[in-house]
């Protein structure tokens, strides 16, 4: 018996290989959940370049590896598409018990004075507004079902601390802390918990791009030197792994976490202590 036998889970931004979303979806599926793999499917504008998003073919390949999984294309910037994603879970799998807001933009990094209004809006629209729409859509279904539920946002160490060249990203993740604290108060009486998971740096496909970018920003001799310096400042002496975040999400979605809500859980190997 898995912890999530009979449960239906939606994971946004789960259509990229080696991403946090894939790891989360696979972990939930391994423990019995029927998972909806969701991503934007194709580049739609300058803010969603092809190399940084989950394409439909990649989504399908990930879903094919998970028993009972399905796929649903969704641009989380559009509340109608987010509601349609929730409806897909109900129509295809018979309900909705777990919703993970994982979709995010972490590849628009620039010095403060170079950030454009379009850059700012793109990050806030996906990372903060997209989570807001997801919370609303998931809660609407969960309240109607009357059996509670679990909603988890993938925030970041940047929800707790500031980072150069990441003004919009950091603001969006800090915003998730306030959003979660407020929304959890209203959802608690319905038996719905709402929490954030805050990982430090994880070398996913996006993380590899960030490694190269920030190695240049700090003047490291190489990416390897940059990563070694990162590991040296982390008490556990390594950056995070996708599975570290996936395991934290699974815990917050489980019955063991039934009395935990409005929290922002660090998964940082001790690098982020507050």
PDB file of C-alpha atoms in Angstrom, residues 63-236:
ATOM      1  CA  UNK A  63       3.608  10.262 -18.309  1.00  0.00           C
ATOM      2  CA  UNK A  64       4.178   6.984 -20.159  1.00  0.00           C
ATOM      3  CA  UNK A  65       6.529   5.888 -17.373  1.00  0.00           C
ATOM      4  CA  UNK A  66       3.935   6.436 -14.625  1.00  0.00           C
ATOM      5  CA  UNK A  67       1.015   4.023 -14.101  1.00  0.00           C
ATOM      6  CA  UNK A  68      -2.330   5.696 -14.787  1.00  0.00           C
ATOM      7  CA  UNK A  69      -0.814   9.112 -15.533  1.00  0.00           C
ATOM      8  CA  UNK A  70      -2.217  11.603 -18.031  1.00  0.00           C
ATOM      9  CA  UNK A  71      -1.028  14.865 -19.574  1.00  0.00           C
ATOM     10  CA  UNK A  72      -2.634  18.270 -19.827  1.00  0.00           C
ATOM     11  CA  UNK A  73      -1.114  21.338 -21.480  1.00  0.00           C
ATOM     12  CA  UNK A  74      -1.527  24.447 -19.331  1.00  0.00           C
ATOM     13  CA  UNK A  75      -0.102  27.958 -19.365  1.00  0.00           C
ATOM     14  CA  UNK A  76      -0.391  28.888 -15.690  1.00  0.00           C
ATOM     15  CA  UNK A  77      -0.531  32.582 -16.596  1.00  0.00           C
ATOM     16  CA  UNK A  78      -4.092  31.997 -17.829  1.00  0.00           C
ATOM     17  CA  UNK A  79      -6.614  31.304 -15.040  1.00  0.00           C
ATOM     18  CA  UNK A  80      -9.022  29.693 -17.507  1.00  0.00           C
ATOM     19  CA  UNK A  81      -6.370  27.162 -18.509  1.00  0.00           C
ATOM     20  CA  UNK A  82      -5.583  26.477 -14.858  1.00  0.00           C
ATOM     21  CA  UNK A  83      -9.247  25.791 -14.110  1.00  0.00           C
ATOM     22  CA  UNK A  84      -9.344  23.544 -17.183  1.00  0.00           C
ATOM     23  CA  UNK A  85      -6.371  21.630 -15.748  1.00  0.00           C
ATOM     24  CA  UNK A  86      -8.289  20.995 -12.529  1.00  0.00           C
ATOM     25  CA  UNK A  87     -11.308  19.913 -14.567  1.00  0.00           C
ATOM     26  CA  UNK A  88      -9.104  17.515 -16.539  1.00  0.00           C
ATOM     27  CA  UNK A  89      -8.034  15.813 -13.304  1.00  0.00           C
ATOM     28  CA  UNK A  90     -11.650  15.337 -12.266  1.00  0.00           C
ATOM     29  CA  UNK A  91     -12.863  14.175 -15.679  1.00  0.00           C
ATOM     30  CA  UNK A  92      -9.929  11.856 -16.366  1.00  0.00           C
ATOM     31  CA  UNK A  93      -9.168  10.484 -12.917  1.00  0.00           C
ATOM     32  CA  UNK A  94     -12.358  11.069 -10.927  1.00  0.00           C
ATOM     33  CA  UNK A  95     -11.234  13.743  -8.496  1.00  0.00           C
ATOM     34  CA  UNK A  96      -8.452  15.917  -7.163  1.00  0.00           C
ATOM     35  CA  UNK A  97      -6.577  15.433  -3.891  1.00  0.00           C
ATOM     36  CA  UNK A  98      -3.109  16.918  -4.389  1.00  0.00           C
ATOM     37  CA  UNK A  99      -2.028  19.996  -6.324  1.00  0.00           C
ATOM     38  CA  UNK A 100       1.628  21.000  -6.645  1.00  0.00           C
ATOM     39  CA  UNK A 101       2.395  24.456  -8.042  1.00  0.00           C
ATOM     40  CA  UNK A 102       5.818  23.779  -9.515  1.00  0.00           C
ATOM     41  CA  UNK A 103       5.777  25.762 -12.781  1.00  0.00           C
ATOM     42  CA  UNK A 104       8.205  28.664 -12.615  1.00  0.00           C
ATOM     43  CA  UNK A 105      10.569  30.977 -14.453  1.00  0.00           C
ATOM     44  CA  UNK A 106      14.114  30.939 -13.123  1.00  0.00           C
ATOM     45  CA  UNK A 107      15.944  31.838 -16.297  1.00  0.00           C
ATOM     46  CA  UNK A 108      15.329  35.585 -16.510  1.00  0.00           C
ATOM     47  CA  UNK A 109      18.318  36.823 -14.522  1.00  0.00           C
ATOM     48  CA  UNK A 110      19.779  40.292 -15.113  1.00  0.00           C
ATOM     49  CA  UNK A 111      21.415  43.173 -13.241  1.00  0.00           C
ATOM     50  CA  UNK A 112      18.825  45.394 -11.579  1.00  0.00           C
ATOM     51  CA  UNK A 113      19.102  48.260 -14.049  1.00  0.00           C
ATOM     52  CA  UNK A 114      18.729  45.952 -17.052  1.00  0.00           C
ATOM     53  CA  UNK A 115      15.427  44.400 -15.971  1.00  0.00           C
ATOM     54  CA  UNK A 116      12.590  45.458 -18.277  1.00  0.00           C
ATOM     55  CA  UNK A 117       8.885  45.710 -17.438  1.00  0.00           C
ATOM     56  CA  UNK A 118       8.329  42.646 -19.635  1.00  0.00           C
ATOM     57  CA  UNK A 119      10.944  40.702 -17.672  1.00  0.00           C
ATOM     58  CA  UNK A 120       9.310  41.652 -14.389  1.00  0.00           C
ATOM     59  CA  UNK A 121       5.796  40.765 -15.533  1.00  0.00           C
ATOM     60  CA  UNK A 122       6.873  37.433 -17.018  1.00  0.00           C
ATOM     61  CA  UNK A 123       8.377  36.194 -13.755  1.00  0.00           C
ATOM     62  CA  UNK A 124       5.601  37.494 -11.502  1.00  0.00           C
ATOM     63  CA  UNK A 125       2.897  36.177 -13.843  1.00  0.00           C
ATOM     64  CA  UNK A 126       4.235  32.617 -13.726  1.00  0.00           C
ATOM     65  CA  UNK A 127       5.832  32.312 -10.293  1.00  0.00           C
ATOM     66  CA  UNK A 128       3.290  34.190  -8.192  1.00  0.00           C
ATOM     67  CA  UNK A 129       0.082  34.711 -10.159  1.00  0.00           C
ATOM     68  CA  UNK A 130       0.302  31.191 -11.580  1.00  0.00           C
ATOM     69  CA  UNK A 131       0.416  29.781  -8.050  1.00  0.00           C
ATOM     70  CA  UNK A 132      -2.499  31.968  -7.014  1.00  0.00           C
ATOM     71  CA  UNK A 133      -4.599  30.656  -9.895  1.00  0.00           C
ATOM     72  CA  UNK A 134      -3.563  27.110  -9.035  1.00  0.00           C
ATOM     73  CA  UNK A 135      -4.563  27.510  -5.396  1.00  0.00           C
ATOM     74  CA  UNK A 136      -7.952  28.875  -6.423  1.00  0.00           C
ATOM     75  CA  UNK A 137      -8.620  26.158  -8.994  1.00  0.00           C
ATOM     76  CA  UNK A 138      -7.530  23.316  -6.738  1.00  0.00           C
ATOM     77  CA  UNK A 139      -9.384  24.646  -3.708  1.00  0.00           C
ATOM     78  CA  UNK A 140     -12.597  25.070  -5.695  1.00  0.00           C
ATOM     79  CA  UNK A 141     -12.612  21.377  -6.563  1.00  0.00           C
ATOM     80  CA  UNK A 142     -11.434  20.210  -3.141  1.00  0.00           C
ATOM     81  CA  UNK A 143     -14.077  22.240  -1.307  1.00  0.00           C
ATOM     82  CA  UNK A 144     -16.771  20.860  -3.599  1.00  0.00           C
ATOM     83  CA  UNK A 145     -15.588  17.304  -3.003  1.00  0.00           C
ATOM     84  CA  UNK A 146     -15.695  17.845   0.751  1.00  0.00           C
ATOM     85  CA  UNK A 147     -12.787  15.550   1.670  1.00  0.00           C
ATOM     86  CA  UNK A 148      -9.967  18.055   2.159  1.00  0.00           C
ATOM     87  CA  UNK A 149      -6.768  18.091   0.159  1.00  0.00           C
ATOM     88  CA  UNK A 150      -3.140  19.108  -0.087  1.00  0.00           C
ATOM     89  CA  UNK A 151      -1.710  22.086  -1.999  1.00  0.00           C
ATOM     90  CA  UNK A 152       2.049  22.666  -2.143  1.00  0.00           C
ATOM     91  CA  UNK A 153       3.917  25.530  -3.798  1.00  0.00           C
ATOM     92  CA  UNK A 154       7.518  25.087  -4.866  1.00  0.00           C
ATOM     93  CA  UNK A 155       9.049  28.294  -3.564  1.00  0.00           C
ATOM     94  CA  UNK A 156      12.813  28.621  -3.113  1.00  0.00           C
ATOM     95  CA  UNK A 157      15.579  29.669  -0.791  1.00  0.00           C
ATOM     96  CA  UNK A 158      14.859  32.972  -2.542  1.00  0.00           C
ATOM     97  CA  UNK A 159      11.609  33.071  -0.559  1.00  0.00           C
ATOM     98  CA  UNK A 160      13.746  33.705   2.515  1.00  0.00           C
ATOM     99  CA  UNK A 161      16.872  35.549   1.284  1.00  0.00           C
ATOM    100  CA  UNK A 162      17.796  37.981  -1.472  1.00  0.00           C
ATOM    101  CA  UNK A 163      20.040  37.205  -4.426  1.00  0.00           C
ATOM    102  CA  UNK A 164      21.664  39.517  -6.991  1.00  0.00           C
ATOM    103  CA  UNK A 165      20.376  39.424 -10.568  1.00  0.00           C
ATOM    104  CA  UNK A 166      17.165  37.768  -9.291  1.00  0.00           C
ATOM    105  CA  UNK A 167      14.978  40.692  -8.259  1.00  0.00           C
ATOM    106  CA  UNK A 168      11.714  39.508  -9.835  1.00  0.00           C
ATOM    107  CA  UNK A 169      12.400  35.888  -8.945  1.00  0.00           C
ATOM    108  CA  UNK A 170      13.111  36.719  -5.316  1.00  0.00           C
ATOM    109  CA  UNK A 171      10.072  38.989  -5.096  1.00  0.00           C
ATOM    110  CA  UNK A 172       7.834  36.313  -6.582  1.00  0.00           C
ATOM    111  CA  UNK A 173       9.049  33.678  -4.131  1.00  0.00           C
ATOM    112  CA  UNK A 174       8.796  36.005  -1.136  1.00  0.00           C
ATOM    113  CA  UNK A 175       5.259  36.705  -2.318  1.00  0.00           C
ATOM    114  CA  UNK A 176       4.430  33.001  -2.065  1.00  0.00           C
ATOM    115  CA  UNK A 177       5.142  33.120   1.660  1.00  0.00           C
ATOM    116  CA  UNK A 178       2.513  35.813   2.211  1.00  0.00           C
ATOM    117  CA  UNK A 179       0.051  34.202  -0.184  1.00  0.00           C
ATOM    118  CA  UNK A 180       0.375  30.849   1.559  1.00  0.00           C
ATOM    119  CA  UNK A 181       0.053  32.260   5.053  1.00  0.00           C
ATOM    120  CA  UNK A 182      -3.133  34.096   4.132  1.00  0.00           C
ATOM    121  CA  UNK A 183      -4.820  31.483   1.939  1.00  0.00           C
ATOM    122  CA  UNK A 184      -4.114  28.687   4.419  1.00  0.00           C
ATOM    123  CA  UNK A 185      -6.257  30.469   7.020  1.00  0.00           C
ATOM    124  CA  UNK A 186      -9.275  30.314   4.721  1.00  0.00           C
ATOM    125  CA  UNK A 187      -8.662  26.779   3.487  1.00  0.00           C
ATOM    126  CA  UNK A 188      -8.006  25.190   6.873  1.00  0.00           C
ATOM    127  CA  UNK A 189     -11.694  24.848   7.839  1.00  0.00           C
ATOM    128  CA  UNK A 190     -12.180  22.790   4.673  1.00  0.00           C
ATOM    129  CA  UNK A 191      -9.450  20.338   5.650  1.00  0.00           C
ATOM    130  CA  UNK A 192      -7.106  21.675   2.953  1.00  0.00           C
ATOM    131  CA  UNK A 193      -3.487  22.292   3.883  1.00  0.00           C
ATOM    132  CA  UNK A 194      -1.331  24.764   1.964  1.00  0.00           C
ATOM    133  CA  UNK A 195       2.436  24.901   2.315  1.00  0.00           C
ATOM    134  CA  UNK A 196       5.615  25.973   0.519  1.00  0.00           C
ATOM    135  CA  UNK A 197       8.760  23.947  -0.046  1.00  0.00           C
ATOM    136  CA  UNK A 198      11.887  26.119  -0.241  1.00  0.00           C
ATOM    137  CA  UNK A 199      14.846  24.293  -1.830  1.00  0.00           C
ATOM    138  CA  UNK A 200      18.262  25.811  -2.251  1.00  0.00           C
ATOM    139  CA  UNK A 201      20.039  25.450  -5.586  1.00  0.00           C
ATOM    140  CA  UNK A 202      19.256  22.227  -7.443  1.00  0.00           C
ATOM    141  CA  UNK A 203      21.133  21.338 -10.624  1.00  0.00           C
ATOM    142  CA  UNK A 204      18.242  20.505 -12.913  1.00  0.00           C
ATOM    143  CA  UNK A 205      18.307  21.474 -16.596  1.00  0.00           C
ATOM    144  CA  UNK A 206      17.458  24.996 -15.466  1.00  0.00           C
ATOM    145  CA  UNK A 207      19.938  24.706 -12.624  1.00  0.00           C
ATOM    146  CA  UNK A 208      22.739  23.930 -15.067  1.00  0.00           C
ATOM    147  CA  UNK A 209      21.985  27.163 -16.916  1.00  0.00           C
ATOM    148  CA  UNK A 210      22.026  29.040 -13.615  1.00  0.00           C
ATOM    149  CA  UNK A 211      25.386  27.491 -12.730  1.00  0.00           C
ATOM    150  CA  UNK A 212      26.955  28.834 -15.906  1.00  0.00           C
ATOM    151  CA  UNK A 213      25.329  32.241 -15.533  1.00  0.00           C
ATOM    152  CA  UNK A 214      26.268  32.834 -11.905  1.00  0.00           C
ATOM    153  CA  UNK A 215      29.762  31.385 -12.288  1.00  0.00           C
ATOM    154  CA  UNK A 216      30.382  34.262 -14.690  1.00  0.00           C
ATOM    155  CA  UNK A 217      28.666  36.804 -12.414  1.00  0.00           C
ATOM    156  CA  UNK A 218      30.890  35.960  -9.434  1.00  0.00           C
ATOM    157  CA  UNK A 219      34.026  35.573 -11.532  1.00  0.00           C
ATOM    158  CA  UNK A 220      34.603  31.893 -10.782  1.00  0.00           C
ATOM    159  CA  UNK A 221      37.386  30.265 -12.773  1.00  0.00           C
ATOM    160  CA  UNK A 222      34.997  27.520 -13.878  1.00  0.00           C
ATOM    161  CA  UNK A 223      31.548  26.114 -13.211  1.00  0.00           C
ATOM    162  CA  UNK A 224      33.170  23.349 -11.168  1.00  0.00           C
ATOM    163  CA  UNK A 225      34.890  25.940  -8.970  1.00  0.00           C
ATOM    164  CA  UNK A 226      31.583  27.762  -8.550  1.00  0.00           C
ATOM    165  CA  UNK A 227      29.831  24.532  -7.522  1.00  0.00           C
ATOM    166  CA  UNK A 228      32.612  23.623  -5.095  1.00  0.00           C
ATOM    167  CA  UNK A 229      32.348  27.015  -3.417  1.00  0.00           C
ATOM    168  CA  UNK A 230      28.596  26.489  -3.159  1.00  0.00           C
ATOM    169  CA  UNK A 231      29.054  23.061  -1.590  1.00  0.00           C
ATOM    170  CA  UNK A 232      31.579  24.440   0.897  1.00  0.00           C
ATOM    171  CA  UNK A 233      29.079  26.906   2.352  1.00  0.00           C
ATOM    172  CA  UNK A 234      26.314  24.298   2.758  1.00  0.00           C
ATOM    173  CA  UNK A 235      26.508  22.361   6.051  1.00  0.00           C
ATOM    174  CA  UNK A 236      25.615  19.113   4.254  1.00  0.00           C
TER     175      UNK A 236
END
